[in-house]
């Protein structure tokens, strides 16, 4: 039986797809059987991050509309053999899948995989409602800036309303120098507002971009800081007690309060 | 706020409890114990607590009474007056209208046991107790007063229907905007996290904030 995670954020562009790809590869690297489901119909790019675009034959909509069984639509990763992608359609829109269909599909897939990760579209509309429907755990991705944290707060509220009570936080694109200078929110400020369990702090790292372009997530790169952060998250997801990386200095919190600028 | 398991109404006689219709007894008991243990202001020793009539089994009622006694409260089952009243109304509507004594002003209290997040709103003619934070982008509009056992960063409006004696209390009072009756104050553009619980109320037509002990 698998554990189903949805990776969501509210605000767009904070790193949901990047997180999904990295965690998927990371779990597969540790021998887990993993399925990634892209629910960002019409704006898919999980396949790109994994370098699998040219192997797609069928998509999520073909499956939910009953044209093919899901196994036919799965794309196996070329390097990590226990990692599979269920891509979505680039031509349809979010209305093409409803929550019930995704729940039914995940119930079927549960038997086959250790982990199912669902990449959620931005926003709180139908696409979001569909993506979260089947999840056991929601991972909320945010960035250390006011608008992203506000949207994360809103999303946590929406998740609560949908009875999704297991919610974890990942803070992405942290820039230690900016935090130190008081130009970016510090972890304490974020925790103060969101008050949910944080399972990851990922630094801003150019290797994320270069690795994206190569279709190989940075979690595979030994010398990538973000890669290390993602490896730590994978450990935590698998139940290990991994300490957080240190890239913040203590003692600057007091100066930061104004950044929240009510 | 349909999801509140336990509602507390403060009347002349004591605290009248009512329970959400679908809530099971275990949840009600746990919720009451939590509130008793958290020492939240209403459950002062010696207060009379009235259980709703006709909703509890005998053993459940005894269990709750024992629990309240342990915390020094007196617990009884309210008489089901409401029902008889309804019957009378049906039989002799006019007479009932005349005979009805003026009801003592009953202040109802809405209790919210979670953090209110951006985009969430509580709107009620009664007073509000929040055991959690009120985050930026969340708002509370209350006819009565507002008590927040946590940090208030949202918008709070007490006495929204004109009650100028209404107030707002929070462990950390740093709201975006605070309104009491028809008076509005906004937060300073830079705000430090307050160390002590504070209370905002109206004095001479102005909102004043003062530290309190609790
Ligand atoms: N830790 C990081 N360091 C540097 N760049 C990052 C990091 N995380 C994400 N990015 C970059 O941010 C951009 C947005 O990331 P991504 O597509 O994963 O976000 P998303 O939340 O899925 O966006 P959308 O809402 O559009 O689906 C990408 O260009 C990605 O390379
Ligand atoms: Mg995306």
mmCIF file with all atom_site columns, C-alpha atoms in Angstrom, chain A residues 150 152-154 156-158 161 189 192-196 254 257-258 260-262, chain B residues 115-120 133 135-137 153 174-176 187 189-193:
data_model
loop_
_atom_site.group_PDB
_atom_site.id
_atom_site.type_symbol
_atom_site.label_atom_id
_atom_site.label_alt_id
_atom_site.label_comp_id
_atom_site.label_asym_id
_atom_site.label_entity_id
_atom_site.label_seq_id
_atom_site.pdbx_PDB_ins_code
_atom_site.Cartn_x
_atom_site.Cartn_y
_atom_site.Cartn_z
_atom_site.occupancy
_atom_site.B_iso_or_equiv
_atom_site.pdbx_formal_charge
_atom_site.auth_seq_id
_atom_site.auth_comp_id
_atom_site.auth_asym_id
_atom_site.auth_atom_id
_atom_site.pdbx_PDB_model_num
ATOM 1  C CA . UNK A 1 150 ? 0.223   34.328 2.735  1.00 0.00 ? 150 UNK A CA 1
ATOM 2  C CA . UNK A 1 152 ? 0.549   29.019 1.747  1.00 0.00 ? 152 UNK A CA 1
ATOM 3  C CA . UNK A 1 153 ? -1.527  30.041 4.778  1.00 0.00 ? 153 UNK A CA 1
ATOM 4  C CA . UNK A 1 154 ? -4.619  30.261 2.626  1.00 0.00 ? 154 UNK A CA 1
ATOM 5  C CA . UNK A 1 156 ? -3.434  25.296 4.543  1.00 0.00 ? 156 UNK A CA 1
ATOM 6  C CA . UNK A 1 157 ? -6.858  26.657 5.427  1.00 0.00 ? 157 UNK A CA 1
ATOM 7  C CA . UNK A 1 158 ? -8.338  25.165 2.269  1.00 0.00 ? 158 UNK A CA 1
ATOM 8  C CA . UNK A 1 161 ? -11.601 22.558 4.988  1.00 0.00 ? 161 UNK A CA 1
ATOM 9  C CA . UNK A 1 189 ? 8.864   34.118 11.031 1.00 0.00 ? 189 UNK A CA 1
ATOM 10 C CA . UNK A 1 192 ? 5.261   31.680 13.467 1.00 0.00 ? 192 UNK A CA 1
ATOM 11 C CA . UNK A 1 193 ? 2.571   32.312 10.873 1.00 0.00 ? 193 UNK A CA 1
ATOM 12 C CA . UNK A 1 194 ? 2.054   28.893 9.329  1.00 0.00 ? 194 UNK A CA 1
ATOM 13 C CA . UNK A 1 195 ? 2.655   26.752 12.425 1.00 0.00 ? 195 UNK A CA 1
ATOM 14 C CA . UNK A 1 196 ? 2.812   23.419 10.617 1.00 0.00 ? 196 UNK A CA 1
ATOM 15 C CA . UNK A 1 254 ? 14.513  41.000 15.876 1.00 0.00 ? 254 UNK A CA 1
ATOM 16 C CA . UNK A 1 257 ? 9.875   41.818 12.041 1.00 0.00 ? 257 UNK A CA 1
ATOM 17 C CA . UNK A 1 258 ? 9.156   44.726 9.768  1.00 0.00 ? 258 UNK A CA 1
ATOM 18 C CA . UNK A 1 260 ? 6.003   41.178 7.468  1.00 0.00 ? 260 UNK A CA 1
ATOM 19 C CA . UNK A 1 261 ? 4.640   44.682 7.026  1.00 0.00 ? 261 UNK A CA 1
ATOM 20 C CA . UNK A 1 262 ? 1.088   43.888 8.006  1.00 0.00 ? 262 UNK A CA 1
ATOM 21 C CA . UNK B 2 115 ? -5.931  29.015 13.823 1.00 0.00 ? 115 UNK B CA 1
ATOM 22 C CA . UNK B 2 116 ? -7.901  31.238 11.488 1.00 0.00 ? 116 UNK B CA 1
ATOM 23 C CA . UNK B 2 117 ? -5.938  31.429 8.269  1.00 0.00 ? 117 UNK B CA 1
ATOM 24 C CA . UNK B 2 118 ? -5.876  33.952 5.449  1.00 0.00 ? 118 UNK B CA 1
ATOM 25 C CA . UNK B 2 119 ? -9.249  34.163 3.740  1.00 0.00 ? 119 UNK B CA 1
ATOM 26 C CA . UNK B 2 120 ? -11.204 32.703 6.641  1.00 0.00 ? 120 UNK B CA 1
ATOM 27 C CA . UNK B 2 133 ? -3.888  32.498 16.001 1.00 0.00 ? 133 UNK B CA 1
ATOM 28 C CA . UNK B 2 135 ? -3.414  35.177 10.707 1.00 0.00 ? 135 UNK B CA 1
ATOM 29 C CA . UNK B 2 136 ? -3.032  38.068 8.285  1.00 0.00 ? 136 UNK B CA 1
ATOM 30 C CA . UNK B 2 137 ? -5.904  38.051 5.817  1.00 0.00 ? 137 UNK B CA 1
ATOM 31 C CA . UNK B 2 153 ? -2.422  39.516 12.939 1.00 0.00 ? 153 UNK B CA 1
ATOM 32 C CA . UNK B 2 174 ? -0.692  42.962 16.380 1.00 0.00 ? 174 UNK B CA 1
ATOM 33 C CA . UNK B 2 175 ? -3.698  43.147 14.059 1.00 0.00 ? 175 UNK B CA 1
ATOM 34 C CA . UNK B 2 176 ? -3.732  44.599 10.565 1.00 0.00 ? 176 UNK B CA 1
ATOM 35 C CA . UNK B 2 187 ? -1.473  48.914 12.970 1.00 0.00 ? 187 UNK B CA 1
ATOM 36 C CA . UNK B 2 189 ? 3.632   50.216 9.614  1.00 0.00 ? 189 UNK B CA 1
ATOM 37 C CA . UNK B 2 190 ? 6.380   48.638 11.641 1.00 0.00 ? 190 UNK B CA 1
ATOM 38 C CA . UNK B 2 191 ? 5.294   46.342 14.392 1.00 0.00 ? 191 UNK B CA 1
ATOM 39 C CA . UNK B 2 192 ? 7.263   44.448 16.983 1.00 0.00 ? 192 UNK B CA 1
ATOM 40 C CA . UNK B 2 193 ? 5.903   41.267 18.458 1.00 0.00 ? 193 UNK B CA 1
#
